[in-house]
Amino acid sequence: MKLHNGTSPNGMRVTMFMQEKGIELPLNDISIMHGDTKKTEFLARNSLGQVPVLELDDGRYLTESIAICRYLESKYPGPALFGESAEEQAFIEMWNRRMELWLMTTFGSIGEHEIPYFQYRVEQNSAFAAAQRKEAIKRLTWLDNELSDGRDFIVDNQFSVADITGAASLMIAQFVKLAIPDDLENVQRWAKTVMSRNSFQASLPKRQ
Ligand SMILES: N[C@@H](CCC(=O)N[C@@H](CS)C(=O)NCC(=O)O)C(=O)O
């Protein structure tokens, strides 16, 4: 197997997942900022021109960060980051989707609509970006309420892929300078726990 990956929130999800499991794979370092994802050679691996991409031993290319993480979980089961029992798996799935669809997408759209570099991706709309900033605070407030039972992680007291998706959302928040309000103490507590993990620190961008 070989990982084609670059500095980015979705790339970080796979890097952090691998770090948590102690998986090491040969890496083809892709620079989004230098346009590597739009080169013909890369588009042959992923026609959407996005990282991460996992090259399998049979020569096929697996894309989508969560599909890659699931594949790696099957190959390297411990520690189980998608859960073990039916209930664990179901709640981790539920929360991973919430973290992706409810937080990561909103935070990401702030960057897409505010940062001039992303003009090639979307027709930028500053009013939409401003609305998404307000929405992001509402969604963090919702998460704060959810975490008010004092649990350490997104699903009970078990670190899971839902925390990894949350961590990638925090990385975007830092990138777009979206501060977590001080009074959201439960989100602050969770963010501190997740950001202090070695896997988070080791997956932070080394260059832009
Ligand atoms: N749904 C995909 C999204 C992948 C994605 O959006 N990748 C971004 C980085 S976070 C990318 O490679 N963008 C390249 C570009 O825009 O040129 C996944 O989860 O892997």
JSON list of C-alpha atoms and ligand atoms in Angstrom, two decimals:
[
{"chain": "A", "resi": 1, "resn": "MET", "atom": "CA", "xyz": [0.00, 0.00, 0.00]},
{"chain": "A", "resi": 2, "resn": "LYS", "atom": "CA", "xyz": [1.02, 3.59, -0.56]},
{"chain": "A", "resi": 3, "resn": "LEU", "atom": "CA", "xyz": [-0.63, 6.77, 0.69]},
{"chain": "A", "resi": 4, "resn": "HIS", "atom": "CA", "xyz": [-0.89, 9.80, -1.57]},
{"chain": "A", "resi": 5, "resn": "ASN", "atom": "CA", "xyz": [-1.56, 12.58, 0.88]},
{"chain": "A", "resi": 6, "resn": "GLY", "atom": "CA", "xyz": [-1.00, 16.26, 1.55]},
{"chain": "A", "resi": 7, "resn": "THR", "atom": "CA", "xyz": [-1.51, 18.97, 4.13]},
{"chain": "A", "resi": 8, "resn": "SER", "atom": "CA", "xyz": [-5.28, 19.32, 4.47]},
{"chain": "A", "resi": 9, "resn": "PRO", "atom": "CA", "xyz": [-8.10, 18.53, 6.91]},
{"chain": "A", "resi": 10, "resn": "ASN", "atom": "CA", "xyz": [-9.15, 15.32, 5.15]},
{"chain": "A", "resi": 11, "resn": "GLY", "atom": "CA", "xyz": [-5.53, 14.29, 4.75]},
{"chain": "A", "resi": 12, "resn": "MET", "atom": "CA", "xyz": [-5.13, 14.86, 8.47]},
{"chain": "A", "resi": 13, "resn": "ARG", "atom": "CA", "xyz": [-8.00, 12.48, 9.25]},
{"chain": "A", "resi": 14, "resn": "VAL", "atom": "CA", "xyz": [-6.10, 9.60, 7.66]},
{"chain": "A", "resi": 15, "resn": "THR", "atom": "CA", "xyz": [-2.72, 10.64, 9.09]},
{"chain": "A", "resi": 16, "resn": "MET", "atom": "CA", "xyz": [-4.15, 10.90, 12.60]},
{"chain": "A", "resi": 17, "resn": "PHE", "atom": "CA", "xyz": [-5.99, 7.60, 12.23]},
{"chain": "A", "resi": 18, "resn": "MET", "atom": "CA", "xyz": [-2.75, 5.88, 11.19]},
{"chain": "A", "resi": 19, "resn": "GLN", "atom": "CA", "xyz": [-0.83, 7.50, 14.05]},
{"chain": "A", "resi": 20, "resn": "GLU", "atom": "CA", "xyz": [-3.36, 6.24, 16.57]},
{"chain": "A", "resi": 21, "resn": "LYS", "atom": "CA", "xyz": [-2.93, 2.71, 15.25]},
{"chain": "A", "resi": 22, "resn": "GLY", "atom": "CA", "xyz": [0.84, 2.91, 14.74]},
{"chain": "A", "resi": 23, "resn": "ILE", "atom": "CA", "xyz": [0.50, 2.25, 10.98]},
{"chain": "A", "resi": 24, "resn": "GLU", "atom": "CA", "xyz": [3.35, 3.37, 8.75]},
{"chain": "A", "resi": 25, "resn": "LEU", "atom": "CA", "xyz": [2.99, 3.41, 4.97]},
{"chain": "A", "resi": 26, "resn": "PRO", "atom": "CA", "xyz": [5.11, 4.77, 2.13]},
{"chain": "A", "resi": 27, "resn": "LEU", "atom": "CA", "xyz": [3.97, 8.34, 1.42]},
{"chain": "A", "resi": 28, "resn": "ASN", "atom": "CA", "xyz": [3.72, 10.29, -1.80]},
{"chain": "A", "resi": 29, "resn": "ASP", "atom": "CA", "xyz": [3.68, 13.87, -0.48]},
{"chain": "A", "resi": 30, "resn": "ILE", "atom": "CA", "xyz": [1.19, 15.92, -2.51]},
{"chain": "A", "resi": 31, "resn": "SER", "atom": "CA", "xyz": [1.12, 19.73, -2.39]},
{"chain": "A", "resi": 32, "resn": "ILE", "atom": "CA", "xyz": [-2.37, 21.10, -2.94]},
{"chain": "A", "resi": 33, "resn": "MET", "atom": "CA", "xyz": [-1.05, 24.66, -2.90]},
{"chain": "A", "resi": 34, "resn": "HIS", "atom": "CA", "xyz": [1.39, 23.87, -5.72]},
{"chain": "A", "resi": 35, "resn": "GLY", "atom": "CA", "xyz": [-1.40, 22.34, -7.81]},
{"chain": "A", "resi": 36, "resn": "ASP", "atom": "CA", "xyz": [-0.27, 18.70, -7.56]},
{"chain": "A", "resi": 37, "resn": "THR", "atom": "CA", "xyz": [-3.88, 17.48, -7.21]},
{"chain": "A", "resi": 38, "resn": "LYS", "atom": "CA", "xyz": [-4.79, 18.94, -10.60]},
{"chain": "A", "resi": 39, "resn": "LYS", "atom": "CA", "xyz": [-1.97, 17.29, -12.53]},
{"chain": "A", "resi": 40, "resn": "THR", "atom": "CA", "xyz": [-2.85, 14.56, -15.03]},
{"chain": "A", "resi": 41, "resn": "GLU", "atom": "CA", "xyz": [-0.82, 11.99, -13.11]},
{"chain": "A", "resi": 42, "resn": "PHE", "atom": "CA", "xyz": [-2.80, 12.64, -9.92]},
{"chain": "A", "resi": 43, "resn": "LEU", "atom": "CA", "xyz": [-6.19, 12.87, -11.67]},
{"chain": "A", "resi": 44, "resn": "ALA", "atom": "CA", "xyz": [-5.59, 9.36, -12.95]},
{"chain": "A", "resi": 45, "resn": "ARG", "atom": "CA", "xyz": [-5.61, 8.26, -9.29]},
{"chain": "A", "resi": 46, "resn": "ASN", "atom": "CA", "xyz": [-8.58, 10.38, -8.22]},
{"chain": "A", "resi": 47, "resn": "SER", "atom": "CA", "xyz": [-10.65, 12.05, -10.91]},
{"chain": "A", "resi": 48, "resn": "LEU", "atom": "CA", "xyz": [-11.95, 14.50, -8.27]},
{"chain": "A", "resi": 49, "resn": "GLY", "atom": "CA", "xyz": [-8.40, 15.78, -7.78]},
{"chain": "A", "resi": 50, "resn": "GLN", "atom": "CA", "xyz": [-8.43, 15.42, -4.01]},
{"chain": "A", "resi": 51, "resn": "VAL", "atom": "CA", "xyz": [-6.34, 13.85, -1.28]},
{"chain": "A", "resi": 52, "resn": "PRO", "atom": "CA", "xyz": [-6.18, 11.48, 0.50]},
{"chain": "A", "resi": 53, "resn": "VAL", "atom": "CA", "xyz": [-5.78, 8.52, -1.87]},
{"chain": "A", "resi": 54, "resn": "LEU", "atom": "CA", "xyz": [-4.71, 5.06, -0.78]},
{"chain": "A", "resi": 55, "resn": "GLU", "atom": "CA", "xyz": [-3.04, 2.96, -3.45]},
{"chain": "A", "resi": 56, "resn": "LEU", "atom": "CA", "xyz": [-3.86, -0.68, -2.76]},
{"chain": "A", "resi": 57, "resn": "ASP", "atom": "CA", "xyz": [-1.52, -3.60, -3.35]},
{"chain": "A", "resi": 58, "resn": "ASP", "atom": "CA", "xyz": [-3.69, -4.71, -6.30]},
{"chain": "A", "resi": 59, "resn": "GLY", "atom": "CA", "xyz": [-3.08, -1.34, -7.97]},
{"chain": "A", "resi": 60, "resn": "ARG", "atom": "CA", "xyz": [-6.50, 0.19, -7.31]},
{"chain": "A", "resi": 61, "resn": "TYR", "atom": "CA", "xyz": [-6.92, 3.62, -5.78]},
{"chain": "A", "resi": 62, "resn": "LEU", "atom": "CA", "xyz": [-9.21, 4.07, -2.79]},
{"chain": "A", "resi": 63, "resn": "THR", "atom": "CA", "xyz": [-10.40, 7.62, -2.10]},
{"chain": "A", "resi": 64, "resn": "GLU", "atom": "CA", "xyz": [-12.58, 9.27, 0.58]},
{"chain": "A", "resi": 65, "resn": "SER", "atom": "CA", "xyz": [-10.91, 9.63, 3.95]},
{"chain": "A", "resi": 66, "resn": "ILE", "atom": "CA", "xyz": [-13.47, 7.57, 5.83]},
{"chain": "A", "resi": 67, "resn": "ALA", "atom": "CA", "xyz": [-13.41, 4.73, 3.27]},
{"chain": "A", "resi": 68, "resn": "ILE", "atom": "CA", "xyz": [-9.61, 4.68, 3.68]},
{"chain": "A", "resi": 69, "resn": "CYS", "atom": "CA", "xyz": [-9.90, 4.66, 7.48]},
{"chain": "A", "resi": 70, "resn": "ARG", "atom": "CA", "xyz": [-12.44, 1.83, 7.36]},
{"chain": "A", "resi": 71, "resn": "TYR", "atom": "CA", "xyz": [-10.17, -0.21, 5.09]},
{"chain": "A", "resi": 72, "resn": "LEU", "atom": "CA", "xyz": [-7.22, 0.37, 7.44]},
{"chain": "A", "resi": 73, "resn": "GLU", "atom": "CA", "xyz": [-9.41, -0.60, 10.42]},
{"chain": "A", "resi": 74, "resn": "SER", "atom": "CA", "xyz": [-10.13, -3.96, 8.73]},
{"chain": "A", "resi": 75, "resn": "LYS", "atom": "CA", "xyz": [-6.44, -4.54, 8.04]},
{"chain": "A", "resi": 76, "resn": "TYR", "atom": "CA", "xyz": [-5.22, -3.27, 11.43]},
{"chain": "A", "resi": 77, "resn": "PRO", "atom": "CA", "xyz": [-8.08, -3.87, 13.89]},
{"chain": "A", "resi": 78, "resn": "GLY", "atom": "CA", "xyz": [-6.49, -2.57, 17.09]},
{"chain": "A", "resi": 79, "resn": "PRO", "atom": "CA", "xyz": [-7.29, -0.19, 18.67]},
{"chain": "A", "resi": 80, "resn": "ALA", "atom": "CA", "xyz": [-10.80, -0.20, 17.24]},
{"chain": "A", "resi": 81, "resn": "LEU", "atom": "CA", "xyz": [-11.53, 3.37, 16.22]},
{"chain": "A", "resi": 82, "resn": "PHE", "atom": "CA", "xyz": [-14.90, 2.55, 14.60]},
{"chain": "A", "resi": 83, "resn": "GLY", "atom": "CA", "xyz": [-16.03, 0.62, 17.70]},
{"chain": "A", "resi": 84, "resn": "GLU", "atom": "CA", "xyz": [-16.49, -3.08, 18.37]},
{"chain": "A", "resi": 85, "resn": "SER", "atom": "CA", "xyz": [-20.00, -3.88, 19.58]},
{"chain": "A", "resi": 86, "resn": "ALA", "atom": "CA", "xyz": [-23.03, -3.14, 17.38]},
{"chain": "A", "resi": 87, "resn": "GLU", "atom": "CA", "xyz": [-23.94, -0.24, 19.68]},
{"chain": "A", "resi": 88, "resn": "GLU", "atom": "CA", "xyz": [-20.43, 1.25, 19.70]},
{"chain": "A", "resi": 89, "resn": "GLN", "atom": "CA", "xyz": [-20.23, 1.06, 15.92]},
{"chain": "A", "resi": 90, "resn": "ALA", "atom": "CA", "xyz": [-23.64, 2.63, 15.45]},
{"chain": "A", "resi": 91, "resn": "PHE", "atom": "CA", "xyz": [-23.04, 5.54, 17.83]},
{"chain": "A", "resi": 92, "resn": "ILE", "atom": "CA", "xyz": [-19.56, 6.20, 16.44]},
{"chain": "A", "resi": 93, "resn": "GLU", "atom": "CA", "xyz": [-21.03, 6.24, 12.92]},
{"chain": "A", "resi": 94, "resn": "MET", "atom": "CA", "xyz": [-23.77, 8.61, 14.04]},
{"chain": "A", "resi": 95, "resn": "TRP", "atom": "CA", "xyz": [-21.30, 11.00, 15.66]},
{"chain": "A", "resi": 96, "resn": "ASN", "atom": "CA", "xyz": [-18.75, 10.81, 12.89]},
{"chain": "A", "resi": 97, "resn": "ARG", "atom": "CA", "xyz": [-21.46, 11.91, 10.47]},
{"chain": "A", "resi": 98, "resn": "ARG", "atom": "CA", "xyz": [-22.53, 14.69, 12.82]},
{"chain": "A", "resi": 99, "resn": "MET", "atom": "CA", "xyz": [-18.96, 15.95, 13.17]},
{"chain": "A", "resi": 100, "resn": "GLU", "atom": "CA", "xyz": [-18.46, 15.86, 9.40]},
{"chain": "A", "resi": 101, "resn": "LEU", "atom": "CA", "xyz": [-21.82, 17.19, 8.21]},
{"chain": "A", "resi": 102, "resn": "TRP", "atom": "CA", "xyz": [-22.53, 19.55, 11.07]},
{"chain": "A", "resi": 103, "resn": "LEU", "atom": "CA", "xyz": [-19.11, 20.98, 11.96]},
{"chain": "A", "resi": 104, "resn": "MET", "atom": "CA", "xyz": [-16.45, 20.23, 9.36]},
{"chain": "A", "resi": 105, "resn": "THR", "atom": "CA", "xyz": [-18.56, 21.23, 6.36]},
{"chain": "A", "resi": 106, "resn": "THR", "atom": "CA", "xyz": [-19.61, 24.53, 7.94]},
{"chain": "A", "resi": 107, "resn": "PHE", "atom": "CA", "xyz": [-16.08, 25.42, 9.02]},
{"chain": "A", "resi": 108, "resn": "GLY", "atom": "CA", "xyz": [-14.76, 24.42, 5.59]},
{"chain": "A", "resi": 109, "resn": "SER", "atom": "CA", "xyz": [-17.24, 26.61, 3.75]},
{"chain": "A", "resi": 110, "resn": "ILE", "atom": "CA", "xyz": [-16.00, 29.66, 5.72]},
{"chain": "A", "resi": 111, "resn": "GLY", "atom": "CA", "xyz": [-12.52, 29.06, 4.28]},
{"chain": "A", "resi": 112, "resn": "GLU", "atom": "CA", "xyz": [-13.82, 28.33, 0.79]},
{"chain": "A", "resi": 113, "resn": "HIS", "atom": "CA", "xyz": [-15.80, 31.56, 0.66]},
{"chain": "A", "resi": 114, "resn": "GLU", "atom": "CA", "xyz": [-13.27, 33.85, 2.43]},
{"chain": "A", "resi": 115, "resn": "ILE", "atom": "CA", "xyz": [-9.81, 32.80, 1.35]},
{"chain": "A", "resi": 116, "resn": "PRO", "atom": "CA", "xyz": [-8.88, 34.12, -2.13]},
{"chain": "A", "resi": 117, "resn": "TYR", "atom": "CA", "xyz": [-6.91, 30.96, -2.95]},
{"chain": "A", "resi": 118, "resn": "PHE", "atom": "CA", "xyz": [-10.14, 28.89, -3.04]},
{"chain": "A", "resi": 119, "resn": "GLN", "atom": "CA", "xyz": [-11.71, 31.00, -5.81]},
{"chain": "A", "resi": 120, "resn": "TYR", "atom": "CA", "xyz": [-11.05, 28.18, -8.25]},
{"chain": "A", "resi": 121, "resn": "ARG", "atom": "CA", "xyz": [-13.31, 25.89, -6.22]},
{"chain": "A", "resi": 122, "resn": "VAL", "atom": "CA", "xyz": [-16.42, 27.98, -5.53]},
{"chain": "A", "resi": 123, "resn": "GLU", "atom": "CA", "xyz": [-18.02, 31.22, -6.60]},
{"chain": "A", "resi": 124, "resn": "GLN", "atom": "CA", "xyz": [-17.15, 33.11, -3.45]},
{"chain": "A", "resi": 125, "resn": "ASN", "atom": "CA", "xyz": [-19.87, 34.87, -1.50]},
{"chain": "A", "resi": 126, "resn": "SER", "atom": "CA", "xyz": [-18.75, 36.95, 1.49]},
{"chain": "A", "resi": 127, "resn": "ALA", "atom": "CA", "xyz": [-22.30, 37.24, 2.89]},
{"chain": "A", "resi": 128, "resn": "PHE", "atom": "CA", "xyz": [-22.56, 33.44, 2.93]},
{"chain": "A", "resi": 129, "resn": "ALA", "atom": "CA", "xyz": [-19.17, 33.22, 4.68]},
{"chain": "A", "resi": 130, "resn": "ALA", "atom": "CA", "xyz": [-20.34, 35.67, 7.35]},
{"chain": "A", "resi": 131, "resn": "ALA", "atom": "CA", "xyz": [-23.57, 33.68, 7.83]},
{"chain": "A", "resi": 132, "resn": "GLN", "atom": "CA", "xyz": [-21.55, 30.46, 8.13]},
{"chain": "A", "resi": 133, "resn": "ARG", "atom": "CA", "xyz": [-19.38, 32.07, 10.84]},
{"chain": "A", "resi": 134, "resn": "LYS", "atom": "CA", "xyz": [-22.53, 32.75, 12.89]},
{"chain": "A", "resi": 135, "resn": "GLU", "atom": "CA", "xyz": [-23.84, 29.27, 12.15]},
{"chain": "A", "resi": 136, "resn": "ALA", "atom": "CA", "xyz": [-20.52, 27.74, 13.27]},
{"chain": "A", "resi": 137, "resn": "ILE", "atom": "CA", "xyz": [-20.86, 29.35, 16.71]},
{"chain": "A", "resi": 138, "resn": "LYS", "atom": "CA", "xyz": [-24.44, 28.01, 16.99]},
{"chain": "A", "resi": 139, "resn": "ARG", "atom": "CA", "xyz": [-23.22, 24.55, 16.12]},
{"chain": "A", "resi": 140, "resn": "LEU", "atom": "CA", "xyz": [-20.37, 24.72, 18.63]},
{"chain": "A", "resi": 141, "resn": "THR", "atom": "CA", "xyz": [-22.91, 25.80, 21.23]},
{"chain": "A", "resi": 142, "resn": "TRP", "atom": "CA", "xyz": [-25.01, 22.74, 20.35]},
{"chain": "A", "resi": 143, "resn": "LEU", "atom": "CA", "xyz": [-21.91, 20.54, 20.75]},
{"chain": "A", "resi": 144, "resn": "ASP", "atom": "CA", "xyz": [-21.13, 22.18, 24.09]},
{"chain": "A", "resi": 145, "resn": "ASN", "atom": "CA", "xyz": [-24.57, 21.22, 25.34]},
{"chain": "A", "resi": 146, "resn": "GLU", "atom": "CA", "xyz": [-24.11, 17.65, 24.08]},
{"chain": "A", "resi": 147, "resn": "LEU", "atom": "CA", "xyz": [-20.79, 17.37, 25.96]},
{"chain": "A", "resi": 148, "resn": "SER", "atom": "CA", "xyz": [-22.21, 18.82, 29.18]},
{"chain": "A", "resi": 149, "resn": "ASP", "atom": "CA", "xyz": [-22.37, 15.33, 30.72]},
{"chain": "A", "resi": 150, "resn": "GLY", "atom": "CA", "xyz": [-18.59, 15.71, 31.20]},
{"chain": "A", "resi": 151, "resn": "ARG", "atom": "CA", "xyz": [-17.51, 12.92, 28.85]},
{"chain": "A", "resi": 152, "resn": "ASP", "atom": "CA", "xyz": [-13.93, 13.03, 27.61]},
{"chain": "A", "resi": 153, "resn": "PHE", "atom": "CA", "xyz": [-14.61, 12.17, 23.99]},
{"chain": "A", "resi": 154, "resn": "ILE", "atom": "CA", "xyz": [-17.33, 12.62, 21.39]},
{"chain": "A", "resi": 155, "resn": "VAL", "atom": "CA", "xyz": [-18.71, 9.13, 22.04]},
{"chain": "A", "resi": 156, "resn": "ASP", "atom": "CA", "xyz": [-18.65, 8.26, 25.73]},
{"chain": "A", "resi": 157, "resn": "ASN", "atom": "CA", "xyz": [-15.14, 7.91, 27.13]},
{"chain": "A", "resi": 158, "resn": "GLN", "atom": "CA", "xyz": [-13.78, 6.13, 24.10]},
{"chain": "A", "resi": 159, "resn": "PHE", "atom": "CA", "xyz": [-11.50, 7.90, 21.60]},
{"chain": "A", "resi": 160, "resn": "SER", "atom": "CA", "xyz": [-12.86, 7.19, 18.12]},
{"chain": "A", "resi": 161, "resn": "VAL", "atom": "CA", "xyz": [-12.87, 8.28, 14.50]},
{"chain": "A", "resi": 162, "resn": "ALA", "atom": "CA", "xyz": [-15.57, 10.81, 15.50]},
{"chain": "A", "resi": 163, "resn": "ASP", "atom": "CA", "xyz": [-12.89, 12.63, 17.56]},
{"chain": "A", "resi": 164, "resn": "ILE", "atom": "CA", "xyz": [-10.58, 12.51, 14.56]},
{"chain": "A", "resi": 165, "resn": "THR", "atom": "CA", "xyz": [-13.20, 14.16, 12.35]},
{"chain": "A", "resi": 166, "resn": "GLY", "atom": "CA", "xyz": [-13.73, 16.67, 15.15]},
{"chain": "A", "resi": 167, "resn": "ALA", "atom": "CA", "xyz": [-9.97, 17.28, 15.31]},
{"chain": "A", "resi": 168, "resn": "ALA", "atom": "CA", "xyz": [-9.87, 17.98, 11.57]},
{"chain": "A", "resi": 169, "resn": "SER", "atom": "CA", "xyz": [-12.69, 20.48, 12.13]},
{"chain": "A", "resi": 170, "resn": "LEU", "atom": "CA", "xyz": [-10.60, 22.16, 14.85]},
{"chain": "A", "resi": 171, "resn": "MET", "atom": "CA", "xyz": [-7.70, 22.36, 12.41]},
{"chain": "A", "resi": 172, "resn": "ILE", "atom": "CA", "xyz": [-9.97, 24.18, 9.93]},
{"chain": "A", "resi": 173, "resn": "ALA", "atom": "CA", "xyz": [-11.23, 26.46, 12.72]},
{"chain": "A", "resi": 174, "resn": "GLN", "atom": "CA", "xyz": [-7.63, 27.48, 13.48]},
{"chain": "A", "resi": 175, "resn": "PHE", "atom": "CA", "xyz": [-6.96, 28.02, 9.78]},
{"chain": "A", "resi": 176, "resn": "VAL", "atom": "CA", "xyz": [-9.97, 30.33, 9.31]},
{"chain": "A", "resi": 177, "resn": "LYS", "atom": "CA", "xyz": [-9.38, 32.02, 12.70]},
{"chain": "A", "resi": 178, "resn": "LEU", "atom": "CA", "xyz": [-12.68, 30.83, 14.15]},
{"chain": "A", "resi": 179, "resn": "ALA", "atom": "CA", "xyz": [-12.13, 30.95, 17.90]},
{"chain": "A", "resi": 180, "resn": "ILE", "atom": "CA", "xyz": [-14.10, 28.65, 20.20]},
{"chain": "A", "resi": 181, "resn": "PRO", "atom": "CA", "xyz": [-15.86, 31.03, 22.63]},
{"chain": "A", "resi": 182, "resn": "ASP", "atom": "CA", "xyz": [-14.41, 30.81, 26.17]},
{"chain": "A", "resi": 183, "resn": "ASP", "atom": "CA", "xyz": [-17.81, 30.11, 27.70]},
{"chain": "A", "resi": 184, "resn": "LEU", "atom": "CA", "xyz": [-18.17, 26.87, 25.70]},
{"chain": "A", "resi": 185, "resn": "GLU", "atom": "CA", "xyz": [-16.30, 25.09, 28.47]},
{"chain": "A", "resi": 186, "resn": "ASN", "atom": "CA", "xyz": [-17.24, 21.57, 27.41]},
{"chain": "A", "resi": 187, "resn": "VAL", "atom": "CA", "xyz": [-16.02, 22.07, 23.85]},
{"chain": "A", "resi": 188, "resn": "GLN", "atom": "CA", "xyz": [-12.88, 23.74, 25.23]},
{"chain": "A", "resi": 189, "resn": "ARG", "atom": "CA", "xyz": [-12.27, 20.70, 27.47]},
{"chain": "A", "resi": 190, "resn": "TRP", "atom": "CA", "xyz": [-12.77, 18.23, 24.62]},
{"chain": "A", "resi": 191, "resn": "ALA", "atom": "CA", "xyz": [-10.64, 20.30, 22.20]},
{"chain": "A", "resi": 192, "resn": "LYS", "atom": "CA", "xyz": [-7.79, 20.46, 24.74]},
{"chain": "A", "resi": 193, "resn": "THR", "atom": "CA", "xyz": [-7.91, 16.68, 25.24]},
{"chain": "A", "resi": 194, "resn": "VAL", "atom": "CA", "xyz": [-7.92, 15.91, 21.52]},
{"chain": "A", "resi": 195, "resn": "MET", "atom": "CA", "xyz": [-5.34, 18.52, 20.54]},
{"chain": "A", "resi": 196, "resn": "SER", "atom": "CA", "xyz": [-2.91, 17.27, 23.17]},
{"chain": "A", "resi": 197, "resn": "ARG", "atom": "CA", "xyz": [-2.82, 13.78, 21.63]},
{"chain": "A", "resi": 198, "resn": "ASN", "atom": "CA", "xyz": [0.44, 12.87, 19.93]},
{"chain": "A", "resi": 199, "resn": "SER", "atom": "CA", "xyz": [-1.51, 11.86, 16.82]},
{"chain": "A", "resi": 200, "resn": "PHE", "atom": "CA", "xyz": [-2.94, 15.39, 16.50]},
{"chain": "A", "resi": 201, "resn": "GLN", "atom": "CA", "xyz": [0.39, 17.11, 17.05]},
{"chain": "A", "resi": 202, "resn": "ALA", "atom": "CA", "xyz": [2.12, 14.81, 14.58]},
{"chain": "A", "resi": 203, "resn": "SER", "atom": "CA", "xyz": [-0.55, 15.44, 11.92]},
{"chain": "A", "resi": 204, "resn": "LEU", "atom": "CA", "xyz": [-0.52, 19.24, 11.99]},
{"chain": "A", "resi": 205, "resn": "PRO", "atom": "CA", "xyz": [0.44, 21.00, 8.76]},
{"chain": "A", "resi": 206, "resn": "LYS", "atom": "CA", "xyz": [4.18, 21.28, 8.25]},
{"chain": "A", "resi": 207, "resn": "ARG", "atom": "CA", "xyz": [3.80, 23.57, 5.28]},
{"chain": "A", "resi": 208, "resn": "GLN", "atom": "CA", "xyz": [1.01, 25.32, 3.36]},
{"chain": "B", "resi": 1, "resn": "LIG", "atom": "N1", "xyz": [-14.82, 13.68, 0.81]},
{"chain": "B", "resi": 1, "resn": "LIG", "atom": "C1", "xyz": [-13.40, 13.69, 0.56]},
{"chain": "B", "resi": 1, "resn": "LIG", "atom": "C2", "xyz": [-12.96, 15.13, 0.49]},
{"chain": "B", "resi": 1, "resn": "LIG", "atom": "C3", "xyz": [-11.49, 15.26, 0.09]},
{"chain": "B", "resi": 1, "resn": "LIG", "atom": "C4", "xyz": [-11.08, 16.71, -0.01]},
{"chain": "B", "resi": 1, "resn": "LIG", "atom": "O1", "xyz": [-11.92, 17.65, 0.02]},
{"chain": "B", "resi": 1, "resn": "LIG", "atom": "N2", "xyz": [-9.78, 16.91, -0.11]},
{"chain": "B", "resi": 1, "resn": "LIG", "atom": "C5", "xyz": [-9.27, 18.26, -0.23]},
{"chain": "B", "resi": 1, "resn": "LIG", "atom": "C6", "xyz": [-8.38, 18.58, 0.97]},
{"chain": "B", "resi": 1, "resn": "LIG", "atom": "S1", "xyz": [-9.31, 18.60, 2.49]},
{"chain": "B", "resi": 1, "resn": "LIG", "atom": "C7", "xyz": [-8.40, 18.35, -1.47]},
{"chain": "B", "resi": 1, "resn": "LIG", "atom": "O2", "xyz": [-7.64, 17.46, -1.75]},
{"chain": "B", "resi": 1, "resn": "LIG", "atom": "N3", "xyz": [-8.50, 19.43, -2.21]},
{"chain": "B", "resi": 1, "resn": "LIG", "atom": "C8", "xyz": [-7.66, 19.59, -3.35]},
{"chain": "B", "resi": 1, "resn": "LIG", "atom": "C9", "xyz": [-8.02, 20.74, -4.17]},
{"chain": "B", "resi": 1, "resn": "LIG", "atom": "O3", "xyz": [-9.00, 21.41, -3.85]},
{"chain": "B", "resi": 1, "resn": "LIG", "atom": "O4", "xyz": [-7.30, 20.98, -5.12]},
{"chain": "B", "resi": 1, "resn": "LIG", "atom": "C10", "xyz": [-12.66, 12.91, 1.66]},
{"chain": "B", "resi": 1, "resn": "LIG", "atom": "O5", "xyz": [-13.23, 12.77, 2.76]},
{"chain": "B", "resi": 1, "resn": "LIG", "atom": "O6", "xyz": [-11.56, 12.43, 1.43]}
]
